[in-house]
PDB file of C-alpha atoms in Angstrom:
ATOM      1  CA  MET A   1       8.877   3.027 -15.569  1.00  0.00           C
ATOM      2  CA  LYS A   2       9.084   6.781 -15.295  1.00  0.00           C
ATOM      3  CA  ASN A   3       9.053   8.354 -11.879  1.00  0.00           C
ATOM      4  CA  THR A   4       7.610  11.777 -11.079  1.00  0.00           C
ATOM      5  CA  SER A   5      10.879  13.608 -11.667  1.00  0.00           C
ATOM      6  CA  SER A   6      11.230  12.028 -15.118  1.00  0.00           C
ATOM      7  CA  ILE A   7       7.986  13.593 -16.402  1.00  0.00           C
ATOM      8  CA  SER A   8       9.247  16.825 -17.870  1.00  0.00           C
ATOM      9  CA  PRO A   9       6.809  19.765 -17.975  1.00  0.00           C
ATOM     10  CA  ASN A  10       4.558  19.372 -21.004  1.00  0.00           C
ATOM     11  CA  ASN A  11       2.880  22.538 -22.248  1.00  0.00           C
ATOM     12  CA  SER A  12       0.673  20.825 -24.821  1.00  0.00           C
ATOM     13  CA  ILE A  13      -1.531  18.750 -22.498  1.00  0.00           C
ATOM     14  CA  THR A  14      -4.841  20.398 -21.596  1.00  0.00           C
ATOM     15  CA  SER A  15      -6.806  17.312 -20.510  1.00  0.00           C
ATOM     16  CA  LEU A  16      -5.598  14.212 -18.710  1.00  0.00           C
ATOM     17  CA  CYS A  17      -7.130  10.764 -18.295  1.00  0.00           C
ATOM     18  CA  ILE A  18      -5.894   9.264 -15.016  1.00  0.00           C
ATOM     19  CA  GLY A  19      -5.982   5.609 -13.959  1.00  0.00           C
ATOM     20  CA  LYS A  20      -4.271   2.222 -14.189  1.00  0.00           C
ATOM     21  CA  PHE A  21      -5.537   1.216 -17.640  1.00  0.00           C
ATOM     22  CA  ASP A  22      -4.543  -2.454 -17.543  1.00  0.00           C
ATOM     23  CA  GLY A  23      -6.630  -3.989 -20.295  1.00  0.00           C
ATOM     24  CA  VAL A  24      -7.624  -0.705 -21.957  1.00  0.00           C
ATOM     25  CA  HIS A  25     -11.118  -2.259 -21.959  1.00  0.00           C
ATOM     26  CA  ILE A  26     -14.404  -0.673 -23.059  1.00  0.00           C
ATOM     27  CA  ALA A  27     -14.752   1.317 -19.834  1.00  0.00           C
ATOM     28  CA  HIS A  28     -11.251   2.725 -20.323  1.00  0.00           C
ATOM     29  CA  GLN A  29     -12.047   3.436 -23.966  1.00  0.00           C
ATOM     30  CA  ALA A  30     -15.170   5.394 -22.979  1.00  0.00           C
ATOM     31  CA  LEU A  31     -13.025   7.424 -20.604  1.00  0.00           C
ATOM     32  CA  LEU A  32     -10.402   8.115 -23.280  1.00  0.00           C
ATOM     33  CA  LEU A  33     -13.089   9.443 -25.622  1.00  0.00           C
ATOM     34  CA  GLN A  34     -13.698  12.321 -23.200  1.00  0.00           C
ATOM     35  CA  SER A  35     -10.222  13.692 -23.861  1.00  0.00           C
ATOM     36  CA  ASP A  36      -9.674  16.597 -26.219  1.00  0.00           C
ATOM     37  CA  VAL A  37      -7.220  16.978 -29.092  1.00  0.00           C
ATOM     38  CA  ASN A  38      -4.484  17.977 -26.641  1.00  0.00           C
ATOM     39  CA  GLY A  39      -5.204  15.162 -24.218  1.00  0.00           C
ATOM     40  CA  GLY A  40      -2.879  12.730 -22.527  1.00  0.00           C
ATOM     41  CA  VAL A  41      -2.997   9.690 -20.262  1.00  0.00           C
ATOM     42  CA  LEU A  42      -1.398   9.423 -16.831  1.00  0.00           C
ATOM     43  CA  ILE A  43      -0.995   5.798 -15.744  1.00  0.00           C
ATOM     44  CA  VAL A  44      -0.692   5.633 -11.970  1.00  0.00           C
ATOM     45  CA  GLY A  45       0.127   2.398 -10.247  1.00  0.00           C
ATOM     46  CA  MET A  46       2.325  -0.618  -9.837  1.00  0.00           C
ATOM     47  CA  ASP A  47       2.936  -3.008 -12.701  1.00  0.00           C
ATOM     48  CA  HIS A  48       0.395  -5.841 -12.743  1.00  0.00           C
ATOM     49  CA  THR A  49       1.799  -9.322 -13.215  1.00  0.00           C
ATOM     50  CA  PRO A  50       0.264 -11.060 -15.004  1.00  0.00           C
ATOM     51  CA  SER A  51      -1.024  -8.231 -17.140  1.00  0.00           C
ATOM     52  CA  LEU A  52      -3.722  -7.862 -19.775  1.00  0.00           C
ATOM     53  CA  THR A  53      -1.728  -5.133 -21.512  1.00  0.00           C
ATOM     54  CA  PRO A  54       1.944  -4.961 -20.475  1.00  0.00           C
ATOM     55  CA  LYS A  55       2.351  -2.146 -23.015  1.00  0.00           C
ATOM     56  CA  GLN A  56      -0.766   0.061 -22.883  1.00  0.00           C
ATOM     57  CA  GLU A  57       0.701   2.351 -25.537  1.00  0.00           C
ATOM     58  CA  ASP A  58      -0.248  -0.287 -28.133  1.00  0.00           C
ATOM     59  CA  PHE A  59      -3.916   0.468 -27.457  1.00  0.00           C
ATOM     60  CA  ILE A  60      -3.919   4.182 -26.551  1.00  0.00           C
ATOM     61  CA  ASN A  61      -3.688   6.846 -29.250  1.00  0.00           C
ATOM     62  CA  LEU A  62      -2.697   9.614 -26.854  1.00  0.00           C
ATOM     63  CA  PRO A  63       0.594  10.575 -25.189  1.00  0.00           C
ATOM     64  CA  VAL A  64       1.160   8.271 -22.208  1.00  0.00           C
ATOM     65  CA  PHE A  65       2.919   9.279 -18.987  1.00  0.00           C
ATOM     66  CA  ARG A  66       3.674   6.979 -16.042  1.00  0.00           C
ATOM     67  CA  ILE A  67       4.259   7.365 -12.322  1.00  0.00           C
ATOM     68  CA  ARG A  68       4.501   4.862  -9.508  1.00  0.00           C
ATOM     69  CA  LEU A  69       1.631   4.779  -7.041  1.00  0.00           C
ATOM     70  CA  GLU A  70       4.078   5.146  -4.144  1.00  0.00           C
ATOM     71  CA  GLU A  71       5.154   8.542  -5.417  1.00  0.00           C
ATOM     72  CA  VAL A  72       1.694  10.100  -5.060  1.00  0.00           C
ATOM     73  CA  ARG A  73       0.043   7.766  -2.542  1.00  0.00           C
ATOM     74  CA  GLU A  74       0.265  10.224   0.366  1.00  0.00           C
ATOM     75  CA  MET A  75      -0.691  13.363  -1.556  1.00  0.00           C
ATOM     76  CA  GLY A  76      -3.822  15.265  -0.590  1.00  0.00           C
ATOM     77  CA  ALA A  77      -5.966  17.054  -3.165  1.00  0.00           C
ATOM     78  CA  GLY A  78      -3.969  20.300  -3.099  1.00  0.00           C
ATOM     79  CA  GLU A  79      -0.600  18.572  -3.321  1.00  0.00           C
ATOM     80  CA  PHE A  80      -1.745  16.250  -6.097  1.00  0.00           C
ATOM     81  CA  ALA A  81      -3.178  19.193  -8.046  1.00  0.00           C
ATOM     82  CA  ALA A  82       0.101  21.068  -7.611  1.00  0.00           C
ATOM     83  CA  PHE A  83       2.017  18.046  -8.877  1.00  0.00           C
ATOM     84  CA  LEU A  84      -0.216  17.805 -11.954  1.00  0.00           C
ATOM     85  CA  CYS A  85       0.143  21.522 -12.690  1.00  0.00           C
ATOM     86  CA  SER A  86       3.921  21.367 -12.341  1.00  0.00           C
ATOM     87  CA  ARG A  87       4.085  18.652 -15.020  1.00  0.00           C
ATOM     88  CA  PHE A  88       1.213  19.876 -17.187  1.00  0.00           C
ATOM     89  CA  PRO A  89       1.092  23.696 -16.844  1.00  0.00           C
ATOM     90  CA  LYS A  90      -1.876  24.112 -19.230  1.00  0.00           C
ATOM     91  CA  LEU A  91      -3.956  21.324 -17.708  1.00  0.00           C
ATOM     92  CA  LYS A  92      -7.621  22.309 -17.432  1.00  0.00           C
ATOM     93  CA  LYS A  93      -9.544  19.026 -17.287  1.00  0.00           C
ATOM     94  CA  ILE A  94      -9.053  15.607 -15.704  1.00  0.00           C
ATOM     95  CA  ILE A  95     -11.048  12.501 -16.621  1.00  0.00           C
ATOM     96  CA  VAL A  96     -11.314   9.561 -14.214  1.00  0.00           C
ATOM     97  CA  GLY A  97     -13.454   6.509 -13.573  1.00  0.00           C
ATOM     98  CA  TYR A  98     -16.305   6.287 -11.055  1.00  0.00           C
ATOM     99  CA  ASP A  99     -14.109   4.344  -8.610  1.00  0.00           C
ATOM    100  CA  PHE A 100     -11.047   6.612  -8.780  1.00  0.00           C
ATOM    101  CA  ARG A 101      -9.589   7.393  -5.345  1.00  0.00           C
ATOM    102  CA  PHE A 102      -6.294   8.918  -4.271  1.00  0.00           C
ATOM    103  CA  GLY A 103      -4.469  10.237  -1.222  1.00  0.00           C
ATOM    104  CA  LYS A 104      -3.654   8.537   2.071  1.00  0.00           C
ATOM    105  CA  ASN A 105      -5.876   5.495   2.631  1.00  0.00           C
ATOM    106  CA  ARG A 106      -7.661   6.402  -0.632  1.00  0.00           C
ATOM    107  CA  SER A 107      -9.464   9.109   1.295  1.00  0.00           C
ATOM    108  CA  CYS A 108      -9.773  11.622  -1.571  1.00  0.00           C
ATOM    109  CA  VAL A 109     -12.434  11.478  -4.290  1.00  0.00           C
ATOM    110  CA  PRO A 110     -12.416  13.095  -7.760  1.00  0.00           C
ATOM    111  CA  GLN A 111     -14.632  15.958  -6.619  1.00  0.00           C
ATOM    112  CA  ASP A 112     -11.848  17.066  -4.259  1.00  0.00           C
ATOM    113  CA  LEU A 113      -9.954  18.208  -7.354  1.00  0.00           C
ATOM    114  CA  GLY A 114     -12.867  20.345  -8.572  1.00  0.00           C
ATOM    115  CA  GLU A 115     -11.327  23.450  -7.011  1.00  0.00           C
ATOM    116  CA  PHE A 116      -8.378  23.153  -9.382  1.00  0.00           C
ATOM    117  CA  PHE A 117      -9.681  21.526 -12.589  1.00  0.00           C
ATOM    118  CA  GLU A 118     -12.789  20.650 -14.514  1.00  0.00           C
ATOM    119  CA  VAL A 119     -13.452  17.083 -13.354  1.00  0.00           C
ATOM    120  CA  CYS A 120     -15.190  14.513 -15.569  1.00  0.00           C
ATOM    121  CA  VAL A 121     -16.166  11.290 -13.767  1.00  0.00           C
ATOM    122  CA  MET A 122     -17.209   8.393 -16.003  1.00  0.00           C
ATOM    123  CA  ASP A 123     -20.129   6.218 -14.928  1.00  0.00           C
ATOM    124  CA  GLU A 124     -19.744   2.494 -14.246  1.00  0.00           C
ATOM    125  CA  ILE A 125     -20.112   0.285 -17.337  1.00  0.00           C
ATOM    126  CA  CYS A 126     -21.522  -3.227 -16.915  1.00  0.00           C
ATOM    127  CA  LEU A 127     -21.977  -6.314 -19.085  1.00  0.00           C
ATOM    128  CA  ASP A 128     -24.340  -9.079 -17.965  1.00  0.00           C
ATOM    129  CA  GLY A 129     -24.711  -7.164 -14.708  1.00  0.00           C
ATOM    130  CA  ILE A 130     -20.954  -7.350 -14.084  1.00  0.00           C
ATOM    131  CA  SER A 131     -18.818  -4.231 -13.799  1.00  0.00           C
ATOM    132  CA  VAL A 132     -16.221  -4.011 -16.554  1.00  0.00           C
ATOM    133  CA  HIS A 133     -12.807  -4.037 -14.929  1.00  0.00           C
ATOM    134  CA  ARG A 134      -9.510  -5.904 -14.972  1.00  0.00           C
ATOM    135  CA  GLN A 135     -10.416  -8.582 -12.431  1.00  0.00           C
ATOM    136  CA  ALA A 136     -13.627  -9.518 -14.233  1.00  0.00           C
ATOM    137  CA  ILE A 137     -11.734  -9.981 -17.506  1.00  0.00           C
ATOM    138  CA  LEU A 138      -9.010 -12.035 -15.822  1.00  0.00           C
ATOM    139  CA  SER A 139     -11.658 -14.274 -14.237  1.00  0.00           C
ATOM    140  CA  ASP A 140     -13.400 -14.824 -17.571  1.00  0.00           C
ATOM    141  CA  LEU A 141     -10.128 -15.699 -19.300  1.00  0.00           C
ATOM    142  CA  VAL A 142      -9.114 -18.188 -16.606  1.00  0.00           C
ATOM    143  CA  HIS A 143     -12.539 -19.867 -16.633  1.00  0.00           C
ATOM    144  CA  GLY A 144     -12.801 -20.068 -20.412  1.00  0.00           C
ATOM    145  CA  ASN A 145     -15.450 -17.375 -20.909  1.00  0.00           C
ATOM    146  CA  LEU A 146     -13.529 -15.873 -23.804  1.00  0.00           C
ATOM    147  CA  GLU A 147     -16.607 -14.386 -25.488  1.00  0.00           C
ATOM    148  CA  ARG A 148     -17.441 -12.116 -22.555  1.00  0.00           C
ATOM    149  CA  ALA A 149     -13.784 -11.266 -21.935  1.00  0.00           C
ATOM    150  CA  ASN A 150     -13.510 -10.106 -25.541  1.00  0.00           C
ATOM    151  CA  GLN A 151     -16.753  -8.145 -25.215  1.00  0.00           C
ATOM    152  CA  MET A 152     -15.370  -6.348 -22.172  1.00  0.00           C
ATOM    153  CA  LEU A 153     -12.128  -5.620 -23.979  1.00  0.00           C
ATOM    154  CA  GLY A 154     -13.880  -4.463 -27.142  1.00  0.00           C
ATOM    155  CA  ARG A 155     -11.481  -6.617 -29.156  1.00  0.00           C
ATOM    156  CA  CYS A 156      -9.981 -10.102 -29.210  1.00  0.00           C
ATOM    157  CA  TYR A 157      -7.639 -10.729 -26.284  1.00  0.00           C
ATOM    158  CA  GLU A 158      -4.069 -10.638 -27.538  1.00  0.00           C
ATOM    159  CA  ILE A 159      -0.728 -11.856 -26.231  1.00  0.00           C
ATOM    160  CA  LYS A 160       2.757 -11.435 -27.645  1.00  0.00           C
ATOM    161  CA  GLY A 161       5.678 -13.822 -27.419  1.00  0.00           C
ATOM    162  CA  HIS A 162       8.969 -14.760 -29.002  1.00  0.00           C
ATOM    163  CA  ILE A 163       9.608 -17.835 -31.131  1.00  0.00           C
ATOM    164  CA  ILE A 164      11.554 -20.551 -29.353  1.00  0.00           C
ATOM    165  CA  LYS A 165      12.807 -23.922 -30.535  1.00  0.00           C
ATOM    166  CA  GLY A 166      10.093 -26.569 -30.147  1.00  0.00           C
ATOM    167  CA  GLN A 167      10.146 -30.359 -29.984  1.00  0.00           C
ATOM    168  CA  GLY A 168      10.436 -30.636 -33.751  1.00  0.00           C
ATOM    169  CA  ARG A 169       7.643 -33.240 -33.835  1.00  0.00           C
ATOM    170  CA  GLY A 170       4.847 -31.024 -35.156  1.00  0.00           C
ATOM    171  CA  ARG A 171       5.929 -30.808 -38.782  1.00  0.00           C
ATOM    172  CA  GLU A 172       6.837 -34.509 -38.910  1.00  0.00           C
ATOM    173  CA  GLU A 173       3.874 -36.007 -37.038  1.00  0.00           C
ATOM    174  CA  CYS A 174       1.011 -33.474 -37.004  1.00  0.00           C
ATOM    175  CA  VAL A 175       1.155 -29.876 -38.245  1.00  0.00           C
ATOM    176  CA  PRO A 176       3.920 -27.259 -38.132  1.00  0.00           C
ATOM    177  CA  THR A 177       3.619 -24.763 -35.301  1.00  0.00           C
ATOM    178  CA  LEU A 178       5.309 -21.632 -34.067  1.00  0.00           C
ATOM    179  CA  ASN A 179       6.354 -22.287 -30.471  1.00  0.00           C
ATOM    180  CA  LEU A 180       6.231 -19.194 -28.304  1.00  0.00           C
ATOM    181  CA  GLU A 181       7.659 -18.017 -25.015  1.00  0.00           C
ATOM    182  CA  VAL A 182       5.301 -15.507 -23.398  1.00  0.00           C
ATOM    183  CA  ASP A 183       6.105 -13.393 -20.336  1.00  0.00           C
ATOM    184  CA  GLN A 184       4.009 -10.950 -18.279  1.00  0.00           C
ATOM    185  CA  TYR A 185       0.697 -11.682 -20.006  1.00  0.00           C
ATOM    186  CA  ALA A 186      -2.269 -13.265 -18.267  1.00  0.00           C
ATOM    187  CA  LEU A 187      -3.012 -16.521 -20.102  1.00  0.00           C
ATOM    188  CA  PRO A 188      -6.454 -17.880 -20.941  1.00  0.00           C
ATOM    189  CA  LYS A 189      -7.704 -21.289 -19.841  1.00  0.00           C
ATOM    190  CA  SER A 190      -5.618 -24.177 -21.191  1.00  0.00           C
ATOM    191  CA  GLY A 191      -6.949 -25.614 -24.407  1.00  0.00           C
ATOM    192  CA  VAL A 192      -7.309 -25.075 -28.135  1.00  0.00           C
ATOM    193  CA  TYR A 193      -8.510 -21.803 -29.678  1.00  0.00           C
ATOM    194  CA  ALA A 194      -9.421 -20.335 -33.034  1.00  0.00           C
ATOM    195  CA  THR A 195      -6.973 -17.462 -33.292  1.00  0.00           C
ATOM    196  CA  MET A 196      -5.393 -14.866 -35.492  1.00  0.00           C
ATOM    197  CA  SER A 197      -1.601 -14.765 -35.421  1.00  0.00           C
ATOM    198  CA  LYS A 198       0.511 -11.815 -36.517  1.00  0.00           C
ATOM    199  CA  ARG A 199       4.023 -12.233 -37.776  1.00  0.00           C
ATOM    200  CA  ARG A 200       6.073  -9.533 -39.464  1.00  0.00           C
ATOM    201  CA  GLY A 201       3.057  -7.212 -39.500  1.00  0.00           C
ATOM    202  CA  VAL A 202       0.657  -9.645 -41.226  1.00  0.00           C
ATOM    203  CA  TRP A 203      -2.360 -11.317 -39.566  1.00  0.00           C
ATOM    204  CA  TYR A 204      -3.029 -14.973 -40.450  1.00  0.00           C
ATOM    205  CA  GLN A 205      -5.882 -17.294 -39.525  1.00  0.00           C
ATOM    206  CA  SER A 206      -4.595 -19.871 -37.060  1.00  0.00           C
ATOM    207  CA  VAL A 207      -5.415 -22.470 -34.447  1.00  0.00           C
ATOM    208  CA  SER A 208      -3.487 -22.256 -31.181  1.00  0.00           C
ATOM    209  CA  PHE A 209      -2.829 -24.471 -28.178  1.00  0.00           C
ATOM    210  CA  LEU A 210      -1.712 -23.495 -24.716  1.00  0.00           C
ATOM    211  CA  GLY A 211      -1.249 -25.803 -21.768  1.00  0.00           C
ATOM    212  CA  HIS A 212       0.729 -28.861 -20.750  1.00  0.00           C
ATOM    213  CA  ARG A 213       1.380 -31.388 -23.518  1.00  0.00           C
ATOM    214  CA  LEU A 214      -0.529 -34.236 -21.888  1.00  0.00           C
ATOM    215  CA  SER A 215       0.084 -36.619 -24.790  1.00  0.00           C
ATOM    216  CA  SER A 216       3.862 -36.241 -24.895  1.00  0.00           C
ATOM    217  CA  ASP A 217       6.355 -34.668 -22.512  1.00  0.00           C
ATOM    218  CA  ARG A 218       3.784 -32.879 -20.251  1.00  0.00           C
ATOM    219  CA  SER A 219       5.750 -29.643 -20.507  1.00  0.00           C
ATOM    220  CA  PHE A 220       3.888 -26.332 -20.804  1.00  0.00           C
ATOM    221  CA  ALA A 221       3.688 -24.925 -24.308  1.00  0.00           C
ATOM    222  CA  ILE A 222       2.116 -22.152 -26.334  1.00  0.00           C
ATOM    223  CA  GLU A 223       1.909 -23.132 -29.995  1.00  0.00           C
ATOM    224  CA  THR A 224       0.158 -21.628 -32.991  1.00  0.00           C
ATOM    225  CA  HIS A 225      -0.470 -23.285 -36.349  1.00  0.00           C
ATOM    226  CA  VAL A 226      -1.069 -20.860 -39.212  1.00  0.00           C
ATOM    227  CA  LEU A 227      -3.736 -22.071 -41.643  1.00  0.00           C
ATOM    228  CA  ASP A 228      -2.930 -22.450 -45.347  1.00  0.00           C
ATOM    229  CA  VAL A 229       0.441 -20.718 -45.079  1.00  0.00           C
ATOM    230  CA  ASP A 230       3.735 -22.489 -44.456  1.00  0.00           C
ATOM    231  CA  LEU A 231       5.826 -20.017 -42.476  1.00  0.00           C
ATOM    232  CA  ASP A 232       9.222 -21.565 -43.047  1.00  0.00           C
ATOM    233  CA  GLY A 233      12.366 -19.965 -41.763  1.00  0.00           C
ATOM    234  CA  ASP A 234      11.320 -19.587 -38.123  1.00  0.00           C
ATOM    235  CA  GLU A 235      13.654 -17.205 -36.401  1.00  0.00           C
ATOM    236  CA  VAL A 236      14.253 -17.809 -32.713  1.00  0.00           C
ATOM    237  CA  GLY A 237      13.514 -14.596 -30.854  1.00  0.00           C
ATOM    238  CA  GLU A 238      11.155 -13.190 -33.473  1.00  0.00           C
ATOM    239  CA  CYS A 239       7.982 -11.594 -32.033  1.00  0.00           C
ATOM    240  CA  VAL A 240       4.557 -13.097 -32.808  1.00  0.00           C
ATOM    241  CA  SER A 241       1.132 -11.888 -31.630  1.00  0.00           C
ATOM    242  CA  VAL A 242      -1.777 -14.256 -31.007  1.00  0.00           C
ATOM    243  CA  ALA A 243      -5.348 -12.936 -30.758  1.00  0.00           C
ATOM    244  CA  PHE A 244      -7.895 -15.334 -29.225  1.00  0.00           C
ATOM    245  CA  VAL A 245     -11.116 -15.339 -31.268  1.00  0.00           C
ATOM    246  CA  ALA A 246     -13.015 -18.362 -29.897  1.00  0.00           C
ATOM    247  CA  PHE A 247     -12.526 -21.304 -27.534  1.00  0.00           C
ATOM    248  CA  ILE A 248     -12.615 -24.688 -29.296  1.00  0.00           C
ATOM    249  CA  ARG A 249     -11.954 -27.298 -26.595  1.00  0.00           C
ATOM    250  CA  SER A 250     -10.229 -28.006 -23.311  1.00  0.00           C
ATOM    251  CA  ASN A 251      -6.806 -29.607 -23.094  1.00  0.00           C
ATOM    252  CA  GLN A 252      -6.904 -33.412 -23.137  1.00  0.00           C
ATOM    253  CA  ARG A 253      -4.677 -36.484 -23.354  1.00  0.00           C
ATOM    254  CA  PHE A 254      -4.713 -38.835 -26.364  1.00  0.00           C
ATOM    255  CA  GLU A 255      -3.741 -42.480 -26.140  1.00  0.00           C
ATOM    256  CA  ASN A 256      -1.908 -42.566 -29.440  1.00  0.00           C
ATOM    257  CA  LEU A 257      -0.671 -40.389 -32.270  1.00  0.00           C
ATOM    258  CA  ALA A 258      -3.509 -41.352 -34.631  1.00  0.00           C
ATOM    259  CA  LEU A 259      -6.149 -40.065 -32.222  1.00  0.00           C
ATOM    260  CA  LEU A 260      -4.208 -36.831 -31.746  1.00  0.00           C
ATOM    261  CA  GLN A 261      -3.887 -36.334 -35.507  1.00  0.00           C
ATOM    262  CA  THR A 262      -7.615 -36.891 -35.983  1.00  0.00           C
ATOM    263  CA  GLN A 263      -8.473 -34.363 -33.288  1.00  0.00           C
ATOM    264  CA  ILE A 264      -6.076 -31.773 -34.694  1.00  0.00           C
ATOM    265  CA  ALA A 265      -7.797 -32.098 -38.082  1.00  0.00           C
ATOM    266  CA  LYS A 266     -11.148 -31.475 -36.364  1.00  0.00           C
ATOM    267  CA  ASP A 267      -9.702 -28.483 -34.491  1.00  0.00           C
ATOM    268  CA  ILE A 268      -8.461 -26.966 -37.747  1.00  0.00           C
ATOM    269  CA  GLN A 269     -11.838 -27.420 -39.412  1.00  0.00           C
ATOM    270  CA  LYS A 270     -13.620 -25.871 -36.431  1.00  0.00           C
ATOM    271  CA  ALA A 271     -11.215 -22.929 -36.474  1.00  0.00           C
ATOM    272  CA  ARG A 272     -11.999 -22.317 -40.154  1.00  0.00           C
ATOM    273  CA  GLU A 273     -15.709 -22.198 -39.323  1.00  0.00           C
ATOM    274  CA  LEU A 274     -15.187 -19.765 -36.449  1.00  0.00           C
ATOM    275  CA  LEU A 275     -12.774 -17.392 -38.140  1.00  0.00           C
ATOM    276  CA  ILE A 276     -15.331 -15.296 -40.005  1.00  0.00           C
ATOM    277  CA  PRO A 277     -13.588 -12.006 -40.848  1.00  0.00           C
ATOM    278  CA  SER A 278     -16.596  -9.812 -40.035  1.00  0.00           C
ATOM    279  CA  SER A 279     -16.692 -11.180 -36.475  1.00  0.00           C
ATOM    280  CA  ILE A 280     -13.028 -10.581 -35.650  1.00  0.00           C
ATOM    281  CA  CYS A 281     -11.919  -7.387 -33.948  1.00  0.00           C
ATOM    282  CA  LEU A 282      -8.147  -6.953 -33.850  1.00  0.00           C
ATOM    283  CA  GLN A 283      -5.738  -4.229 -32.845  1.00  0.00           C
ATOM    284  CA  SER A 284      -4.051  -3.134 -36.053  1.00  0.00           C
TER     285      SER A 284
END
């Protein structure tokens, strides 16, 4: 994470979107659209763990700069404006959300910067009467409301992980899976999902499970089975992305292997039905 002294003066930035941007959801996207061709993004705040977007740069097509909240927390409007001008000498316009506050005890509002810059304040955006923000998306993911979470994000929720060695039972007893270790990301409700999985730059239709293996060793796992493609040669440590398209079912325990195999076949068929290309929005 860069601190204030690590942001070298940048003479190309004329407009700056300021906020936390975890999720880069549709409200953030509306804010980013107000930037000009020489715009940038200043991410202010502590790292969120778990996070919706540990690496916001994957979803923002503008230069991204970062500072810790502690470094500007006590600044008044004049001091904060001076800091911005020292780092972005040609800055003319700032763009912030309706709930943006800064300064000691969050006592300053965007209009306090109007003496120094053109200030654009974006209106609140709501879905189903609920304000679009990080906490709402996290709540929907945890409670299995994937459809609304994806609507708020403007894309399918995506996590990234690294391949780890699994039990070795999938290929022999059920279906082959890529077993993943995922850090930092907020995880959806345990269960089975229709997904798209990206490996080596290619997206594949898939069905994915996350949760405790109730029918075997009860350990927590994140596994994805790619449909119609046998991805042999799994490399431990290789990065794989999983985008959650639709929720299929909750996690459950099966009394024997035959019942598990039957359910997996049903899950795969359901995933095929749900993975209609025109309905899937992915980050390229």
